[in-house]
Coordinates of C-alpha atoms and ligand atoms in Angstrom, one line a residue:
X1 CA 122.1 33.5 104.0
X2 CA 122.6 31.0 101.1
X3 CA 121.7 27.4 101.4
X4 CA 121.6 24.3 99.1
X5 CA 118.4 23.3 97.3
X6 CA 118.4 19.5 97.0
X7 CA 116.4 17.5 94.5
X8 CA 116.1 13.7 94.9
X9 CA 116.8 12.0 91.6
X10 CA 116.7 8.5 92.9
X11 CA 117.1 6.8 96.3
X12 CA 120.8 7.0 95.7
X13 CA 121.4 10.2 93.8
X14 CA 120.7 13.8 94.6
X15 CA 121.2 17.1 92.8
X16 CA 122.3 20.2 94.7
X17 CA 122.0 23.8 93.6
X18 CA 123.4 26.6 95.9
X19 CA 120.6 29.2 96.4
X20 CA 121.1 32.9 97.1
X21 CA 117.5 33.7 98.1
X22 CA 114.1 32.2 98.5
X23 CA 112.2 34.6 96.3
X24 CA 108.7 33.0 96.6
X25 CA 107.1 30.1 98.4
X26 CA 103.4 29.1 98.3
X27 CA 101.1 26.2 98.6
X28 CA 98.2 26.0 96.2
X29 CA 95.4 23.5 96.4
X30 CA 97.4 21.4 93.9
X31 CA 101.1 21.7 94.7
X32 CA 103.9 23.4 96.6
X33 CA 105.6 26.1 94.6
X34 CA 109.0 27.7 95.3
X35 CA 111.2 30.1 93.4
X36 CA 114.8 30.4 94.4
X37 CA 117.4 32.8 93.0
X38 CA 120.7 30.9 92.4
X39 CA 124.2 31.7 91.2
X40 CA 124.5 29.0 88.6
X41 CA 121.0 28.7 87.1
X42 CA 119.5 32.1 87.8
X43 CA 115.9 31.9 89.2
X44 CA 114.5 28.4 89.4
X45 CA 110.9 27.4 89.6
X46 CA 110.4 24.3 91.8
X47 CA 107.1 22.4 92.0
X48 CA 106.7 19.8 94.7
X49 CA 110.5 19.7 95.2
X50 CA 111.3 19.2 91.4
X51 CA 113.0 21.8 89.2
X52 CA 110.5 22.7 86.5
X53 CA 112.2 25.7 84.9
X54 CA 115.5 27.5 85.3
X55 CA 116.4 30.9 83.7
X56 CA 119.7 29.4 82.5
X57 CA 118.5 26.3 80.5
X58 CA 114.8 27.1 79.8
X59 CA 115.7 28.0 76.2
X60 CA 116.6 24.4 75.5
X61 CA 113.3 23.1 76.7
X62 CA 111.1 25.8 75.1
X63 CA 113.0 25.8 71.8
X64 CA 112.6 22.0 71.4
X65 CA 109.0 21.8 72.6
X66 CA 107.9 24.5 70.1
X67 CA 110.1 24.7 67.1
X68 CA 110.2 21.0 66.3
X69 CA 106.4 20.8 65.6
X70 CA 106.4 24.3 64.0
X71 CA 109.2 23.5 61.5
X72 CA 107.3 20.3 60.6
X73 CA 104.3 22.3 59.8
X74 CA 104.9 26.1 59.7
X75 CA 101.3 26.6 58.6
X76 CA 99.9 25.8 62.1
X77 CA 97.3 28.4 63.1
X78 CA 95.6 27.2 66.3
X79 CA 97.6 25.8 69.2
X80 CA 96.5 24.4 72.6
X81 CA 99.0 24.4 75.4
X82 CA 98.2 22.2 78.4
X83 CA 100.1 23.3 81.6
X84 CA 103.1 25.5 80.8
X85 CA 102.3 28.0 83.6
X86 CA 105.7 29.6 83.4
X87 CA 104.8 30.9 80.0
X88 CA 108.0 29.9 78.1
X89 CA 106.2 27.7 75.6
X90 CA 103.7 30.5 74.8
X91 CA 106.5 33.0 74.5
X92 CA 108.1 30.8 71.7
X93 CA 104.8 30.3 70.0
X94 CA 104.1 34.1 69.8
X95 CA 107.2 34.5 67.7
X96 CA 105.2 32.9 64.8
X97 CA 103.1 35.7 63.1
X98 CA 101.2 33.0 61.3
X99 CA 99.7 31.6 64.5
X100 CA 96.3 33.1 65.0
X101 CA 95.2 31.6 68.3
X102 CA 96.9 30.1 71.4
X103 CA 94.8 28.6 74.2
X104 CA 96.7 27.8 77.3
X105 CA 95.0 25.7 80.0
X106 CA 96.9 25.7 83.2
X107 CA 95.4 24.2 86.4
X108 CA 97.2 26.4 88.9
X109 CA 96.8 30.1 88.9
X110 CA 99.5 30.4 91.6
X111 CA 102.1 29.2 89.1
X112 CA 101.1 31.8 86.5
X113 CA 100.9 34.6 89.0
X114 CA 104.3 33.7 90.5
X115 CA 105.9 33.4 87.0
X116 CA 104.4 36.8 86.0
X117 CA 105.9 38.4 89.1
X118 CA 109.3 36.7 89.4
X119 CA 110.0 35.1 86.0
X120 CA 109.4 37.7 83.3
X121 CA 111.9 35.9 81.1
X122 CA 109.4 33.1 80.4
X123 CA 106.1 34.8 81.2
X124 CA 106.5 38.0 79.2
X125 CA 104.2 37.0 76.3
X126 CA 101.3 35.6 78.4
X127 CA 99.4 38.9 77.7
X128 CA 99.8 38.6 73.9
X129 CA 96.4 39.4 72.2
X130 CA 96.3 36.0 70.5
X131 CA 96.6 34.1 73.9
X132 CA 93.6 32.9 75.8
X133 CA 94.6 31.8 79.3
X134 CA 92.2 29.5 81.1
X135 CA 92.8 28.4 84.7
X136 CA 91.4 24.9 84.5
X137 CA 92.2 21.2 84.5
X138 CA 93.6 20.4 81.0
X139 CA 92.1 16.9 81.2
X140 CA 88.6 18.3 81.8
X141 CA 89.2 20.9 79.1
X142 CA 90.0 18.5 76.2
X143 CA 87.1 16.3 77.2
X144 CA 84.6 19.2 77.1
X145 CA 85.7 21.6 74.4
X146 CA 84.6 21.3 70.8
X147 CA 87.5 23.4 69.5
X148 CA 89.9 21.9 66.9
X149 CA 93.6 22.6 67.1
X150 CA 96.5 22.1 64.6
X151 CA 99.0 21.6 67.5
X152 CA 98.6 20.5 71.1
X153 CA 101.6 20.9 73.4
X154 CA 101.5 19.1 76.7
X155 CA 103.9 21.1 78.8
X156 CA 103.3 19.2 82.0
X157 CA 104.9 18.4 85.3
X158 CA 105.8 14.8 86.0
X159 CA 103.0 12.2 86.3
X160 CA 102.4 12.9 90.0
X161 CA 99.7 15.1 91.5
X162 CA 97.6 17.1 89.0
X163 CA 99.9 16.1 86.2
X164 CA 99.2 12.3 86.5
X165 CA 96.1 12.3 84.2
X166 CA 98.1 14.1 81.5
X167 CA 99.9 10.7 80.9
X168 CA 96.7 8.6 80.6
X169 CA 95.3 6.8 77.6
X170 CA 91.9 8.5 78.1
X171 CA 93.5 12.0 77.9
X172 CA 95.6 11.1 74.8
X173 CA 92.4 9.8 73.1
X174 CA 90.6 13.1 73.9
X175 CA 93.6 15.1 72.5
X176 CA 93.5 13.0 69.3
X177 CA 89.8 14.0 68.8
X178 CA 90.6 17.7 69.3
X179 CA 93.3 17.7 66.6
X180 CA 92.8 18.7 62.9
X181 CA 93.3 16.0 60.2
X182 CA 97.0 16.9 60.0
X183 CA 97.3 17.7 63.7
X184 CA 100.5 17.2 65.8
X185 CA 100.8 16.6 69.5
X186 CA 104.0 17.1 71.5
X187 CA 104.4 16.0 75.1
X188 CA 106.8 16.1 77.9
X189 CA 107.8 12.5 77.7
X190 CA 110.2 12.0 80.7
X191 CA 113.7 10.6 80.7
X192 CA 115.0 7.2 79.6
X193 CA 117.9 7.2 82.1
X194 CA 116.8 6.5 85.7
X195 CA 114.4 3.7 86.4
X196 CA 111.4 5.6 87.5
X197 CA 111.3 8.2 84.7
X198 CA 112.2 5.4 82.2
X199 CA 109.2 3.5 83.2
X200 CA 106.9 6.5 82.7
X201 CA 108.7 7.3 79.4
X202 CA 108.0 3.8 78.1
X203 CA 104.4 3.8 79.3
X204 CA 103.6 7.2 77.8
X205 CA 105.3 6.3 74.5
X206 CA 103.3 3.1 74.2
X207 CA 100.0 4.8 74.9
X208 CA 100.7 7.5 72.3
X209 CA 101.9 4.9 69.7
X210 CA 98.6 3.1 70.2
X211 CA 96.6 6.3 69.7
X212 CA 98.3 8.0 66.8
X213 CA 99.4 6.7 63.3
X214 CA 102.9 8.1 63.9
X215 CA 104.7 8.4 67.3
X216 CA 108.4 9.2 67.8
X217 CA 110.4 10.5 70.6
X218 CA 113.1 13.1 70.3
X219 CA 115.9 14.0 72.8
X220 CA 117.4 17.1 74.2
X221 CA 120.0 18.0 76.7
X222 CA 118.6 19.6 79.9
X223 CA 121.3 20.2 82.5
X224 CA 118.8 20.9 85.4
X225 CA 116.7 17.8 84.9
X226 CA 117.5 14.3 86.4
X227 CA 120.4 12.8 84.3
X228 CA 120.3 15.8 81.9
X229 CA 118.9 13.5 79.1
X230 CA 115.2 14.2 78.4
X231 CA 112.7 13.3 75.8
X232 CA 109.6 14.9 74.1
X233 CA 107.1 12.8 72.3
X234 CA 106.0 13.7 68.8
X235 CA 102.6 12.1 67.9
X236 CA 101.0 13.0 64.6
X237 CA 98.0 12.2 62.3
X238 CA 99.9 12.8 59.1
X239 CA 103.4 14.4 59.3
X240 CA 106.7 12.6 59.9
X241 CA 108.9 15.2 61.7
X242 CA 112.0 14.1 59.8
X243 CA 110.6 13.4 56.3
X244 CA 108.2 16.3 56.3
X245 CA 110.6 18.9 57.9
X246 CA 110.0 22.3 56.0
X247 CA 113.6 23.4 56.3
X248 CA 113.6 26.3 53.8
X249 CA 110.1 27.5 54.9
X250 CA 111.1 27.5 58.5
X251 CA 114.5 29.2 57.9
X252 CA 112.8 31.9 55.8
X253 CA 110.8 32.9 58.9
X254 CA 114.0 34.3 60.4
X255 CA 113.3 33.1 63.9
X256 CA 116.5 33.4 66.0
X257 CA 117.1 30.5 68.3
X258 CA 119.8 29.5 70.8
X259 CA 119.4 25.7 70.8
X260 CA 117.1 24.6 67.9
X261 CA 118.2 24.5 64.3
X262 CA 117.1 22.4 61.4
X263 CA 120.2 20.1 61.6
X264 CA 119.4 19.4 65.2
X265 CA 115.7 18.8 64.2
X266 CA 116.8 15.8 62.2
X267 CA 119.5 14.7 64.7
X268 CA 117.3 14.8 67.8
X269 CA 115.2 11.9 66.4
X270 CA 118.3 9.7 66.2
X271 CA 118.2 7.8 69.4
X272 CA 120.8 5.9 71.5
X273 CA 120.6 2.2 71.2
X274 CA 119.4 1.7 74.8
X275 CA 116.5 4.1 74.1
X276 CA 115.6 2.3 70.9
X277 CA 115.5 -1.0 72.8
X278 CA 113.2 0.5 75.3
X279 CA 110.8 1.6 72.6
X280 CA 110.7 -1.7 70.7
X281 CA 107.3 -3.3 70.6
X282 CA 105.7 -0.1 71.7
X283 CA 102.2 -0.8 70.5
X284 CA 101.8 -3.9 72.6
X285 CA 103.0 -2.3 75.9
X286 CA 100.2 -0.1 77.2
Ligands
SAM1 N1 109.0 22.4 82.0 C1 108.4 21.8 83.0 C2 108.9 20.4 83.4 O1 108.8 19.5 82.6 O2 109.3 20.2 84.5 C3 107.0 21.9 83.1 C4 106.5 23.3 82.9 S1 105.0 23.9 83.6 C5 105.5 24.7 85.1 C6 104.1 22.5 84.2 C7 102.7 22.9 84.6 O3 101.8 21.9 84.4 C8 102.6 23.3 86.1 O4 102.4 24.7 86.2 C9 101.3 22.6 86.5 O5 100.5 23.4 87.4 C10 100.7 22.3 85.2 N2 99.7 21.1 85.3 C11 99.9 20.0 86.0 N3 98.7 19.2 85.8 C12 97.9 19.9 85.0 C13 96.6 19.7 84.5 N4 95.9 18.5 84.8 N5 96.0 20.6 83.7 C14 96.6 21.8 83.4 N6 97.9 22.1 83.9 C15 98.5 21.1 84.7

């Protein structure tokens, strides 16, 4: 029997997806996890009532979280992924032969196990020999490890539950220390559109701008997320993602993508006026 999955976007707006089947439901010590099969979006991973991944539009999210930093510095060798339990970010990273080591720190083994079983599209490369998967709190990991990475990707849930600390100043400071001298950090930076996510977006951007010499946000179009307009943060010790884009070097790698390309790489940093306004005076607003 099919039903409607409903996600609350605001007190006055909801998003409905017709489901065909409830494929998996579980409650871990951290969060509630559901996977539904749907006509429109394929299988969808829902955490605490919020769509995290859908088979239909995951390529947009995973292309943009991965290829933007990789085309800025295609010589990246060591990558840390925090969160990302569905495996989509790791899948994209494994397409780079030049990457030698990927450490993924995901707090919730139930997300990984469910993704391995029901979402092979995203989880298929979690067993790649270059991947070390640690089931641990990413906040604790960056505080304790002495490893240095060229790229840190924070592929987190929203700043509620276990994901809350992944938006804190303390965590960003620890990430900065774990990055090489030309290191880059990319984070899930929420949406500028609705009031609640816009507030989180402004807060996270301000903290990152106070931590890194360069911080920009870039946008992508994500049909299954609230408003469909979403941002990643690009924080860096050295590289400017637009000025330092290695267009020829990246294109020579021959990586086939469905959403990312080097024209879009430049375009995604060009922001609507209302988003620019929100980010004005960033360094003061922590
Ligand atoms: N694309 C998704 C989105 O933005 O909605 C996020 C993908 S991924 C499923 C997010 C993962 O972050 C979840 O599996 C969650 O368990 C993990 N996570 C949340 N807090 C974490 C923490 N403190 N350390 C490590 N992983 C964490």
